[in-house]
Amino acid sequence: MARTAGFAAYKALTRRAARPQAAEAAPPRPRGVLIWIHCPLAARQKAAEQLANRLIAQDEGYTILLSFTEAGTQPLPDDPSLLHSTLPDDDSAAVTAFLDHWRPDLLIWMTGHLRPTLLNQARRQNVPMLLAEAEEDAFDEPRWGLRVTQSRRLLAGFHTVLASSANTARKLQRHGVEQALIEITGPLQEGGTALTCDDALRDDLAAGLAGRPIWLAAMVQLEELETVLDAHRRASRLAHRLLLVLVPARPEDADRMAEIMAREGWRALRWSRDDAPREETQVLLADGCDEMGLWYRLSPVTFMAGSLKRGMKGHDPYAPAALGSAILYGPFVSRHIASYARLSKAGAARMIRDSDGLQKALSRLIAPDQAATMAAAAWQVATDGAEATDRVIDWARAELDMAGTR
């Protein structure tokens, strides 16, 4: 009787902690293998997306279903292999309907903040489950103060538990997880895969620009152009051969930017129309974002635009970070705030607010050792956690092999 009452309290505490969900019509379940990734925390969305993209890149025809608990998540990339669903309330009817609809082949649950009814039902349906990057504070909720037998029953559904730290591993053992099931892997990777480029073209351009300091202003909106050009003009007084690679946020803005620069007397070339930059070239204007892998590789310093004016939301900083570029950014990056905060904490990114701040940052980072220090930190952050993500992918492939679904 005590056990029944305890479990009722356990479920009640979970329901109070859960965020109410609005009903929504789920799209049909696609054919083939469906891997469900649940990410309780908005701050870990990037890691969930990176894991999803890595699984999709296995070229096995996987569909990934992503769900979140916490408000604040951002729109997902437009990819037909990447679906999103609201997590159901933790009651039997909603959970059963959710699982019957999606019929996941695997469940990868991130961090913790577990849902007892959902996970127990998934176990009864024999869904293989892995707990990834388990975090110590994800098991600090009041329900974890209940009996070890109840927490053990809940955690027993996970075939493998990947802990983010040794402290987390010890806490999970206190909650009844067998030591043999726990691996300490750290958090999953947040940074994306490095963008590709034409290596021969990159080598030719690098050879032609040898000795010239280069910086990149990426995804620049028209409202930011004046700030970027003013900072470039003033920074060029200290580094006369400084070259700006300018990439508009919208290809249709390239003509307008070219007109503005011609009127102001800039010696600018259009990447799509002219030859390679010459010694006197001050600005190289790209026509769109198709060759960002090339520009990130060429530029030791990248200003991530779309971030200087109120109402802007910023762009993913892990793209330049993965290619070892120091990062500057404006204050309006709400879409990627957690990523910029992590890079800034590591010394890989620096916020600027205006033309003066951008010019001063550029003048410091023109020195190769300064840019190299930030770039190395950026690469470290972008690649940190790759082994943990690899471990999850290996687990998923092994489980699907055993089930004969690959």
mmCIF file of C-alpha atoms in Angstrom:
data_model
loop_
_atom_site.group_PDB
_atom_site.id
_atom_site.type_symbol
_atom_site.label_atom_id
_atom_site.label_comp_id
_atom_site.label_asym_id
_atom_site.label_seq_id
_atom_site.Cartn_x
_atom_site.Cartn_y
_atom_site.Cartn_z
ATOM 1 C CA MET A 1 0.000 0.000 0.000
ATOM 2 C CA ALA A 2 2.850 2.389 0.809
ATOM 3 C CA ARG A 3 4.376 1.678 -2.576
ATOM 4 C CA THR A 4 1.121 2.515 -4.379
ATOM 5 C CA ALA A 5 0.701 5.770 -2.468
ATOM 6 C CA GLY A 6 4.317 6.682 -3.114
ATOM 7 C CA PHE A 7 3.977 6.154 -6.837
ATOM 8 C CA ALA A 8 0.775 8.221 -6.905
ATOM 9 C CA ALA A 9 2.670 11.080 -5.229
ATOM 10 C CA TYR A 10 5.516 10.572 -7.666
ATOM 11 C CA LYS A 11 3.176 10.993 -10.655
ATOM 12 C CA ALA A 12 1.408 13.965 -9.072
ATOM 13 C CA LEU A 13 4.677 15.800 -8.618
ATOM 14 C CA THR A 14 5.571 15.122 -12.245
ATOM 15 C CA ARG A 15 2.266 16.460 -13.498
ATOM 16 C CA ARG A 16 2.694 19.660 -11.513
ATOM 17 C CA ALA A 17 6.174 20.151 -12.939
ATOM 18 C CA ALA A 18 5.059 19.603 -16.516
ATOM 19 C CA ARG A 19 4.202 22.575 -18.705
ATOM 20 C CA PRO A 20 0.633 22.432 -20.012
ATOM 21 C CA GLN A 21 0.586 21.513 -23.689
ATOM 22 C CA ALA A 22 -1.825 22.771 -26.281
ATOM 23 C CA ALA A 23 -3.461 20.112 -28.421
ATOM 24 C CA GLU A 24 -2.172 19.915 -31.961
ATOM 25 C CA ALA A 25 -2.791 17.694 -34.949
ATOM 26 C CA ALA A 26 0.194 15.439 -35.536
ATOM 27 C CA PRO A 27 1.327 14.763 -39.094
ATOM 28 C CA PRO A 28 1.212 11.156 -40.313
ATOM 29 C CA ARG A 29 4.046 8.890 -39.221
ATOM 30 C CA PRO A 30 6.488 8.416 -42.119
ATOM 31 C CA ARG A 31 7.397 4.944 -43.243
ATOM 32 C CA GLY A 32 10.663 3.393 -42.173
ATOM 33 C CA VAL A 33 12.793 3.905 -39.068
ATOM 34 C CA LEU A 34 11.706 6.726 -36.747
ATOM 35 C CA ILE A 35 14.100 7.805 -33.980
ATOM 36 C CA TRP A 36 12.593 9.965 -31.264
ATOM 37 C CA ILE A 37 14.872 12.482 -29.519
ATOM 38 C CA HIS A 38 13.429 14.291 -26.517
ATOM 39 C CA CYS A 39 15.198 17.430 -25.269
ATOM 40 C CA PRO A 40 13.733 18.821 -22.014
ATOM 41 C CA LEU A 41 15.791 22.044 -22.069
ATOM 42 C CA ALA A 42 15.623 24.833 -24.650
ATOM 43 C CA ALA A 43 19.291 25.582 -23.996
ATOM 44 C CA ARG A 44 20.205 22.134 -25.356
ATOM 45 C CA GLN A 45 18.253 22.472 -28.604
ATOM 46 C CA LYS A 46 21.447 22.909 -30.632
ATOM 47 C CA ALA A 47 22.830 19.641 -29.279
ATOM 48 C CA ALA A 48 19.555 17.876 -30.108
ATOM 49 C CA GLU A 49 19.577 19.295 -33.645
ATOM 50 C CA GLN A 50 23.216 18.314 -34.140
ATOM 51 C CA LEU A 51 22.478 14.757 -33.027
ATOM 52 C CA ALA A 52 19.447 14.646 -35.335
ATOM 53 C CA ASN A 53 21.459 15.933 -38.293
ATOM 54 C CA ARG A 54 24.242 13.443 -37.647
ATOM 55 C CA LEU A 55 21.728 10.590 -37.586
ATOM 56 C CA ILE A 56 20.088 11.792 -40.795
ATOM 57 C CA ALA A 57 23.533 12.024 -42.410
ATOM 58 C CA GLN A 58 23.977 8.269 -41.862
ATOM 59 C CA ASP A 59 22.039 7.960 -45.146
ATOM 60 C CA GLU A 60 19.910 5.143 -43.779
ATOM 61 C CA GLY A 61 16.612 6.853 -44.481
ATOM 62 C CA TYR A 62 15.984 7.660 -40.820
ATOM 63 C CA THR A 63 13.258 10.078 -39.787
ATOM 64 C CA ILE A 64 13.947 12.005 -36.595
ATOM 65 C CA LEU A 65 11.159 13.165 -34.299
ATOM 66 C CA LEU A 66 12.230 15.977 -31.959
ATOM 67 C CA SER A 67 10.203 16.981 -28.929
ATOM 68 C CA PHE A 68 10.804 19.591 -26.239
ATOM 69 C CA THR A 69 9.386 20.271 -22.792
ATOM 70 C CA GLU A 70 10.614 23.787 -22.106
ATOM 71 C CA ALA A 71 9.377 26.955 -23.787
ATOM 72 C CA GLY A 72 11.884 29.048 -25.726
ATOM 73 C CA THR A 73 12.896 26.584 -28.431
ATOM 74 C CA GLN A 74 13.438 27.984 -31.922
ATOM 75 C CA PRO A 75 12.001 26.883 -35.273
ATOM 76 C CA LEU A 76 13.660 23.769 -36.630
ATOM 77 C CA PRO A 77 15.508 23.645 -39.966
ATOM 78 C CA ASP A 78 13.302 22.926 -42.971
ATOM 79 C CA ASP A 79 14.159 19.264 -43.471
ATOM 80 C CA PRO A 80 11.529 16.609 -44.326
ATOM 81 C CA SER A 81 13.515 14.058 -42.310
ATOM 82 C CA LEU A 82 13.254 16.200 -39.156
ATOM 83 C CA LEU A 83 9.835 16.351 -37.489
ATOM 84 C CA HIS A 84 8.669 18.105 -34.353
ATOM 85 C CA SER A 85 5.932 17.172 -31.925
ATOM 86 C CA THR A 86 4.649 18.520 -28.647
ATOM 87 C CA LEU A 87 5.341 16.186 -25.751
ATOM 88 C CA PRO A 88 2.060 14.800 -24.382
ATOM 89 C CA ASP A 89 0.888 15.391 -20.843
ATOM 90 C CA ASP A 90 2.096 12.642 -18.527
ATOM 91 C CA ASP A 91 -1.178 10.741 -18.222
ATOM 92 C CA SER A 92 -1.951 7.314 -19.587
ATOM 93 C CA ALA A 93 -4.423 8.275 -22.322
ATOM 94 C CA ALA A 94 -2.261 11.040 -23.821
ATOM 95 C CA VAL A 95 0.900 8.964 -23.619
ATOM 96 C CA THR A 96 -0.719 5.922 -25.216
ATOM 97 C CA ALA A 97 -2.115 8.022 -28.077
ATOM 98 C CA PHE A 98 1.300 9.608 -28.665
ATOM 99 C CA LEU A 99 3.192 6.317 -28.734
ATOM 100 C CA ASP A 100 0.555 4.550 -30.820
ATOM 101 C CA HIS A 101 0.739 7.325 -33.402
ATOM 102 C CA TRP A 102 4.515 7.650 -33.740
ATOM 103 C CA ARG A 103 5.589 4.048 -32.959
ATOM 104 C CA PRO A 104 9.239 5.095 -32.366
ATOM 105 C CA ASP A 105 11.917 2.520 -33.088
ATOM 106 C CA LEU A 106 14.250 4.184 -30.553
ATOM 107 C CA LEU A 107 14.044 6.861 -27.885
ATOM 108 C CA ILE A 108 17.002 9.084 -26.984
ATOM 109 C CA TRP A 109 16.132 11.146 -23.895
ATOM 110 C CA MET A 110 18.487 14.033 -23.106
ATOM 111 C CA THR A 111 19.609 15.457 -19.716
ATOM 112 C CA GLY A 112 16.908 14.005 -17.412
ATOM 113 C CA HIS A 113 13.681 15.671 -16.142
ATOM 114 C CA LEU A 114 11.967 12.333 -16.710
ATOM 115 C CA ARG A 115 8.260 11.630 -17.290
ATOM 116 C CA PRO A 116 7.285 8.455 -15.380
ATOM 117 C CA THR A 117 4.058 7.552 -17.200
ATOM 118 C CA LEU A 118 5.517 8.128 -20.641
ATOM 119 C CA LEU A 119 8.742 6.244 -20.001
ATOM 120 C CA ASN A 120 7.032 3.315 -18.284
ATOM 121 C CA GLN A 121 4.621 2.996 -21.208
ATOM 122 C CA ALA A 122 7.508 3.171 -23.702
ATOM 123 C CA ARG A 123 9.247 0.384 -21.802
ATOM 124 C CA ARG A 124 6.081 -1.738 -21.896
ATOM 125 C CA GLN A 125 6.029 -1.243 -25.668
ATOM 126 C CA ASN A 126 9.661 -2.448 -25.828
ATOM 127 C CA VAL A 127 11.062 0.809 -27.196
ATOM 128 C CA PRO A 128 14.863 0.760 -26.727
ATOM 129 C CA MET A 129 15.812 3.838 -24.676
ATOM 130 C CA LEU A 130 19.052 5.701 -23.998
ATOM 131 C CA LEU A 131 19.555 8.543 -21.518
ATOM 132 C CA ALA A 132 22.122 10.952 -23.028
ATOM 133 C CA GLU A 133 24.170 13.692 -21.319
ATOM 134 C CA ALA A 134 22.402 13.089 -18.008
ATOM 135 C CA GLU A 135 22.842 16.196 -15.842
ATOM 136 C CA GLU A 136 23.093 16.219 -12.047
ATOM 137 C CA ASP A 137 20.531 18.988 -11.516
ATOM 138 C CA ALA A 138 18.017 17.190 -13.749
ATOM 139 C CA PHE A 139 17.462 14.799 -10.825
ATOM 140 C CA ASP A 140 16.996 17.448 -8.135
ATOM 141 C CA GLU A 141 13.210 17.712 -8.515
ATOM 142 C CA PRO A 142 11.114 16.813 -5.430
ATOM 143 C CA ARG A 143 10.045 13.432 -6.820
ATOM 144 C CA TRP A 144 13.642 12.175 -6.663
ATOM 145 C CA GLY A 145 13.407 12.376 -2.878
ATOM 146 C CA LEU A 146 11.001 9.430 -2.914
ATOM 147 C CA ARG A 147 11.975 5.809 -2.483
ATOM 148 C CA VAL A 148 14.942 4.376 -4.380
ATOM 149 C CA THR A 149 12.752 1.463 -5.512
ATOM 150 C CA GLN A 150 10.537 3.911 -7.412
ATOM 151 C CA SER A 151 13.392 5.783 -9.060
ATOM 152 C CA ARG A 152 15.090 2.481 -9.893
ATOM 153 C CA ARG A 153 11.913 1.256 -11.591
ATOM 154 C CA LEU A 154 11.745 4.398 -13.704
ATOM 155 C CA LEU A 155 15.413 4.437 -14.694
ATOM 156 C CA ALA A 156 15.455 0.697 -15.401
ATOM 157 C CA GLY A 157 13.899 1.356 -18.789
ATOM 158 C CA PHE A 158 17.105 2.834 -20.151
ATOM 159 C CA HIS A 159 19.405 0.319 -21.845
ATOM 160 C CA THR A 160 22.348 2.722 -21.526
ATOM 161 C CA VAL A 161 22.918 5.888 -19.476
ATOM 162 C CA LEU A 162 25.493 8.466 -20.601
ATOM 163 C CA ALA A 163 26.345 10.836 -17.760
ATOM 164 C CA SER A 164 27.705 14.339 -18.243
ATOM 165 C CA SER A 165 29.951 14.111 -15.169
ATOM 166 C CA ALA A 166 31.236 11.785 -12.454
ATOM 167 C CA ASN A 167 28.962 13.501 -9.920
ATOM 168 C CA THR A 168 25.956 12.713 -12.122
ATOM 169 C CA ALA A 169 27.068 9.084 -12.382
ATOM 170 C CA ARG A 170 27.251 8.802 -8.584
ATOM 171 C CA LYS A 171 23.825 10.368 -8.172
ATOM 172 C CA LEU A 172 22.325 7.954 -10.710
ATOM 173 C CA GLN A 173 23.828 5.015 -8.834
ATOM 174 C CA ARG A 174 22.192 6.300 -5.631
ATOM 175 C CA HIS A 175 18.907 6.288 -7.537
ATOM 176 C CA GLY A 176 19.377 2.645 -8.389
ATOM 177 C CA VAL A 177 21.091 2.590 -11.804
ATOM 178 C CA GLU A 178 23.594 -0.239 -12.101
ATOM 179 C CA GLN A 179 27.155 1.016 -12.459
ATOM 180 C CA ALA A 180 27.674 -1.212 -15.503
ATOM 181 C CA LEU A 181 24.987 0.704 -17.408
ATOM 182 C CA ILE A 182 26.562 4.142 -16.837
ATOM 183 C CA GLU A 183 29.216 5.736 -19.028
ATOM 184 C CA ILE A 184 30.686 9.179 -18.364
ATOM 185 C CA THR A 185 30.823 10.895 -21.753
ATOM 186 C CA GLY A 186 30.149 14.568 -21.032
ATOM 187 C CA PRO A 187 27.557 16.652 -22.907
ATOM 188 C CA LEU A 188 26.669 16.120 -26.552
ATOM 189 C CA GLN A 189 28.174 18.242 -29.299
ATOM 190 C CA GLU A 190 26.407 21.514 -30.063
ATOM 191 C CA GLY A 191 28.449 22.724 -33.027
ATOM 192 C CA GLY A 192 27.481 21.668 -36.523
ATOM 193 C CA THR A 193 29.533 19.835 -39.089
ATOM 194 C CA ALA A 194 32.050 22.066 -40.872
ATOM 195 C CA LEU A 195 30.708 23.487 -44.129
ATOM 196 C CA THR A 196 32.449 22.240 -47.241
ATOM 197 C CA CYS A 197 34.081 24.223 -50.028
ATOM 198 C CA ASP A 198 36.102 23.737 -53.204
ATOM 199 C CA ASP A 199 39.564 23.095 -51.764
ATOM 200 C CA ALA A 200 41.392 23.984 -54.986
ATOM 201 C CA LEU A 201 39.564 27.316 -55.174
ATOM 202 C CA ARG A 202 40.308 27.991 -51.535
ATOM 203 C CA ASP A 203 44.007 27.292 -52.070
ATOM 204 C CA ASP A 204 44.166 29.566 -55.139
ATOM 205 C CA LEU A 205 42.445 32.424 -53.331
ATOM 206 C CA ALA A 206 44.580 32.015 -50.224
ATOM 207 C CA ALA A 207 47.737 32.097 -52.344
ATOM 208 C CA GLY A 208 46.598 35.260 -54.137
ATOM 209 C CA LEU A 209 45.732 36.961 -50.851
ATOM 210 C CA ALA A 210 48.818 35.797 -48.962
ATOM 211 C CA GLY A 211 49.945 38.365 -46.436
ATOM 212 C CA ARG A 212 46.703 40.360 -46.512
ATOM 213 C CA PRO A 213 44.606 40.567 -43.340
ATOM 214 C CA ILE A 214 41.034 39.439 -44.088
ATOM 215 C CA TRP A 215 37.785 39.676 -42.209
ATOM 216 C CA LEU A 216 34.294 38.506 -43.047
ATOM 217 C CA ALA A 217 30.977 40.235 -42.468
ATOM 218 C CA ALA A 218 28.455 37.412 -42.835
ATOM 219 C CA MET A 219 24.732 37.704 -43.601
ATOM 220 C CA VAL A 220 24.750 41.511 -43.516
ATOM 221 C CA GLN A 221 21.395 43.265 -43.720
ATOM 222 C CA LEU A 222 21.068 46.587 -45.533
ATOM 223 C CA GLU A 223 20.499 48.408 -42.232
ATOM 224 C CA GLU A 224 23.907 47.180 -41.021
ATOM 225 C CA LEU A 225 25.935 48.031 -44.114
ATOM 226 C CA GLU A 226 26.868 51.555 -42.995
ATOM 227 C CA THR A 227 28.171 50.244 -39.659
ATOM 228 C CA VAL A 228 30.247 47.527 -41.342
ATOM 229 C CA LEU A 229 31.756 49.864 -43.954
ATOM 230 C CA ASP A 230 32.543 52.564 -41.405
ATOM 231 C CA ALA A 231 34.347 50.051 -39.173
ATOM 232 C CA HIS A 232 36.256 48.727 -42.189
ATOM 233 C CA ARG A 233 37.284 52.217 -43.268
ATOM 234 C CA ARG A 234 38.682 53.092 -39.850
ATOM 235 C CA ALA A 235 40.358 49.720 -39.303
ATOM 236 C CA SER A 236 42.030 50.056 -42.720
ATOM 237 C CA ARG A 237 43.884 53.136 -41.505
ATOM 238 C CA LEU A 238 45.883 50.818 -39.242
ATOM 239 C CA ALA A 239 46.075 47.940 -41.748
ATOM 240 C CA HIS A 240 46.174 49.408 -45.257
ATOM 241 C CA ARG A 241 45.830 46.050 -47.026
ATOM 242 C CA LEU A 242 42.822 44.915 -44.986
ATOM 243 C CA LEU A 243 40.235 43.101 -47.120
ATOM 244 C CA LEU A 244 36.562 42.819 -46.231
ATOM 245 C CA VAL A 245 34.559 39.872 -47.559
ATOM 246 C CA LEU A 246 30.950 41.052 -47.494
ATOM 247 C CA VAL A 247 28.095 38.525 -47.721
ATOM 248 C CA PRO A 248 24.538 39.940 -47.866
ATOM 249 C CA ALA A 249 21.808 38.217 -45.886
ATOM 250 C CA ARG A 250 19.608 38.298 -49.006
ATOM 251 C CA PRO A 251 21.000 37.822 -52.538
ATOM 252 C CA GLU A 252 18.621 40.496 -53.813
ATOM 253 C CA ASP A 253 20.445 43.065 -51.644
ATOM 254 C CA ALA A 254 23.777 42.564 -53.430
ATOM 255 C CA ASP A 255 22.990 45.037 -56.231
ATOM 256 C CA ARG A 256 21.919 47.713 -53.771
ATOM 257 C CA MET A 257 25.063 47.201 -51.676
ATOM 258 C CA ALA A 258 27.222 47.427 -54.803
ATOM 259 C CA GLU A 259 25.536 50.725 -55.719
ATOM 260 C CA ILE A 260 26.114 52.166 -52.251
ATOM 261 C CA MET A 261 29.787 51.198 -52.267
ATOM 262 C CA ALA A 262 30.315 52.585 -55.793
ATOM 263 C CA ARG A 263 28.735 55.890 -54.771
ATOM 264 C CA GLU A 264 30.981 56.079 -51.696
ATOM 265 C CA GLY A 265 34.126 55.366 -53.718
ATOM 266 C CA TRP A 266 34.955 51.888 -52.421
ATOM 267 C CA ARG A 267 37.177 49.713 -54.588
ATOM 268 C CA ALA A 268 34.879 46.697 -54.547
ATOM 269 C CA LEU A 269 34.634 43.557 -56.680
ATOM 270 C CA ARG A 270 31.603 41.315 -57.243
ATOM 271 C CA TRP A 271 32.561 37.689 -56.651
ATOM 272 C CA SER A 272 30.108 36.430 -59.294
ATOM 273 C CA ARG A 273 31.158 38.891 -62.020
ATOM 274 C CA ASP A 274 34.785 39.909 -61.567
ATOM 275 C CA ASP A 275 38.164 38.284 -61.398
ATOM 276 C CA ALA A 276 39.886 37.411 -58.123
ATOM 277 C CA PRO A 277 40.596 40.305 -55.721
ATOM 278 C CA ARG A 278 43.516 42.491 -56.675
ATOM 279 C CA GLU A 279 45.962 44.266 -54.397
ATOM 280 C CA GLU A 280 43.905 47.453 -54.458
ATOM 281 C CA THR A 281 40.572 45.695 -53.744
ATOM 282 C CA GLN A 282 39.059 46.843 -50.447
ATOM 283 C CA VAL A 283 35.814 44.848 -50.460
ATOM 284 C CA LEU A 284 34.908 41.524 -52.043
ATOM 285 C CA LEU A 285 31.118 41.354 -52.358
ATOM 286 C CA ALA A 286 29.561 37.901 -52.534
ATOM 287 C CA ASP A 287 26.083 37.545 -54.000
ATOM 288 C CA GLY A 288 24.682 35.124 -51.457
ATOM 289 C CA CYS A 289 25.379 32.522 -48.774
ATOM 290 C CA ASP A 290 26.117 29.556 -51.033
ATOM 291 C CA GLU A 291 29.878 29.589 -50.414
ATOM 292 C CA MET A 292 30.059 30.296 -46.700
ATOM 293 C CA GLY A 293 32.432 27.341 -46.197
ATOM 294 C CA LEU A 294 34.944 29.123 -48.425
ATOM 295 C CA TRP A 295 34.625 32.501 -46.702
ATOM 296 C CA TYR A 296 34.839 31.076 -43.172
ATOM 297 C CA ARG A 297 38.023 29.241 -44.121
ATOM 298 C CA LEU A 298 39.645 32.327 -45.631
ATOM 299 C CA SER A 299 38.724 34.720 -42.825
ATOM 300 C CA PRO A 300 40.396 34.497 -39.398
ATOM 301 C CA VAL A 301 37.753 36.905 -38.061
ATOM 302 C CA THR A 302 34.009 36.749 -38.741
ATOM 303 C CA PHE A 303 31.396 39.324 -37.795
ATOM 304 C CA MET A 304 28.060 37.516 -37.592
ATOM 305 C CA ALA A 305 25.642 40.179 -38.759
ATOM 306 C CA GLY A 306 21.871 40.188 -38.523
ATOM 307 C CA SER A 307 22.535 41.134 -34.906
ATOM 308 C CA LEU A 308 23.071 44.908 -34.666
ATOM 309 C CA LYS A 309 19.543 46.280 -34.843
ATOM 310 C CA ARG A 310 16.611 45.718 -32.534
ATOM 311 C CA GLY A 311 14.289 43.081 -33.950
ATOM 312 C CA MET A 312 17.110 41.051 -35.484
ATOM 313 C CA LYS A 313 17.718 37.550 -34.107
ATOM 314 C CA GLY A 314 21.253 36.602 -35.206
ATOM 315 C CA HIS A 315 22.665 33.566 -37.018
ATOM 316 C CA ASP A 316 24.196 30.273 -35.926
ATOM 317 C CA PRO A 317 27.756 30.990 -34.682
ATOM 318 C CA TYR A 318 28.851 27.368 -34.802
ATOM 319 C CA ALA A 319 29.325 27.478 -38.579
ATOM 320 C CA PRO A 320 32.369 29.805 -38.383
ATOM 321 C CA ALA A 321 33.454 28.306 -35.047
ATOM 322 C CA ALA A 322 33.732 24.832 -36.583
ATOM 323 C CA LEU A 323 36.170 26.250 -39.146
ATOM 324 C CA GLY A 324 38.311 28.094 -36.605
ATOM 325 C CA SER A 325 37.212 31.685 -37.115
ATOM 326 C CA ALA A 326 37.135 34.198 -34.261
ATOM 327 C CA ILE A 327 33.607 35.549 -33.869
ATOM 328 C CA LEU A 328 32.211 39.049 -33.355
ATOM 329 C CA TYR A 329 28.486 39.650 -32.993
ATOM 330 C CA GLY A 330 25.909 42.283 -32.076
ATOM 331 C CA PRO A 331 23.561 42.314 -29.072
ATOM 332 C CA PHE A 332 20.437 41.022 -30.830
ATOM 333 C CA VAL A 333 20.962 37.265 -31.153
ATOM 334 C CA SER A 334 17.910 35.873 -29.351
ATOM 335 C CA ARG A 335 17.615 32.924 -31.723
ATOM 336 C CA HIS A 336 21.065 31.660 -30.705
ATOM 337 C CA ILE A 337 21.639 33.286 -27.307
ATOM 338 C CA ALA A 338 22.835 30.104 -25.556
ATOM 339 C CA SER A 339 25.373 29.362 -28.302
ATOM 340 C CA TYR A 340 26.854 32.857 -28.220
ATOM 341 C CA ALA A 341 26.988 32.797 -24.426
ATOM 342 C CA ARG A 342 28.926 29.538 -24.478
ATOM 343 C CA LEU A 343 31.390 30.808 -27.088
ATOM 344 C CA SER A 344 31.852 34.094 -25.244
ATOM 345 C CA LYS A 345 32.530 32.316 -21.958
ATOM 346 C CA ALA A 346 35.250 30.296 -23.698
ATOM 347 C CA GLY A 347 36.886 33.446 -25.112
ATOM 348 C CA ALA A 348 35.886 32.501 -28.672
ATOM 349 C CA ALA A 349 33.393 35.294 -29.344
ATOM 350 C CA ARG A 350 33.075 38.963 -28.452
ATOM 351 C CA MET A 351 29.998 41.170 -28.534
ATOM 352 C CA ILE A 352 30.142 44.599 -30.177
ATOM 353 C CA ARG A 353 27.395 47.193 -30.231
ATOM 354 C CA ASP A 354 28.282 49.691 -32.933
ATOM 355 C CA SER A 355 30.806 50.778 -35.548
ATOM 356 C CA ASP A 356 33.264 51.984 -32.936
ATOM 357 C CA GLY A 357 33.187 48.664 -31.095
ATOM 358 C CA LEU A 358 33.521 46.710 -34.333
ATOM 359 C CA GLN A 359 36.500 48.797 -35.472
ATOM 360 C CA LYS A 360 38.298 48.411 -32.136
ATOM 361 C CA ALA A 361 37.730 44.660 -32.097
ATOM 362 C CA LEU A 362 38.980 44.337 -35.669
ATOM 363 C CA SER A 363 42.074 46.387 -34.952
ATOM 364 C CA ARG A 364 42.954 44.066 -32.072
ATOM 365 C CA LEU A 365 42.215 40.875 -33.969
ATOM 366 C CA ILE A 366 44.180 41.849 -37.059
ATOM 367 C CA ALA A 367 47.186 40.717 -35.045
ATOM 368 C CA PRO A 368 47.475 37.030 -36.053
ATOM 369 C CA ASP A 369 48.151 35.774 -32.532
ATOM 370 C CA GLN A 370 45.017 37.458 -31.156
ATOM 371 C CA ALA A 371 42.756 36.017 -33.829
ATOM 372 C CA ALA A 372 44.408 32.595 -33.541
ATOM 373 C CA THR A 373 43.731 32.410 -29.799
ATOM 374 C CA MET A 374 40.029 33.153 -30.264
ATOM 375 C CA ALA A 375 39.778 30.891 -33.312
ATOM 376 C CA ALA A 376 41.299 27.966 -31.420
ATOM 377 C CA ALA A 377 38.815 28.473 -28.595
ATOM 378 C CA ALA A 378 35.960 28.628 -31.132
ATOM 379 C CA TRP A 379 37.029 25.358 -32.734
ATOM 380 C CA GLN A 380 37.333 23.694 -29.319
ATOM 381 C CA VAL A 381 33.797 24.697 -28.339
ATOM 382 C CA ALA A 382 32.357 23.685 -31.714
ATOM 383 C CA THR A 383 33.908 20.222 -31.620
ATOM 384 C CA ASP A 384 33.546 19.555 -27.885
ATOM 385 C CA GLY A 385 31.201 16.654 -27.291
ATOM 386 C CA ALA A 386 31.747 15.007 -30.682
ATOM 387 C CA GLU A 387 32.772 11.726 -29.037
ATOM 388 C CA ALA A 388 29.633 11.705 -26.873
ATOM 389 C CA THR A 389 27.477 12.257 -29.962
ATOM 390 C CA ASP A 390 29.372 9.492 -31.768
ATOM 391 C CA ARG A 391 28.595 7.165 -28.856
ATOM 392 C CA VAL A 392 24.862 7.854 -29.134
ATOM 393 C CA ILE A 393 24.932 7.238 -32.890
ATOM 394 C CA ASP A 394 26.810 3.963 -32.399
ATOM 395 C CA TRP A 395 24.202 2.876 -29.846
ATOM 396 C CA ALA A 396 21.344 3.733 -32.212
ATOM 397 C CA ARG A 397 22.858 1.823 -35.113
ATOM 398 C CA ALA A 398 23.603 -1.204 -32.931
ATOM 399 C CA GLU A 399 20.045 -1.295 -31.548
ATOM 400 C CA LEU A 400 18.538 -1.027 -35.019
ATOM 401 C CA ASP A 401 20.861 -3.760 -36.279
ATOM 402 C CA MET A 402 19.732 -6.079 -33.480
ATOM 403 C CA ALA A 403 16.094 -5.305 -34.267
ATOM 404 C CA GLY A 404 16.706 -5.923 -37.978
ATOM 405 C CA THR A 405 15.270 -2.517 -38.926
ATOM 406 C CA ARG A 406 18.341 -1.067 -40.663
#
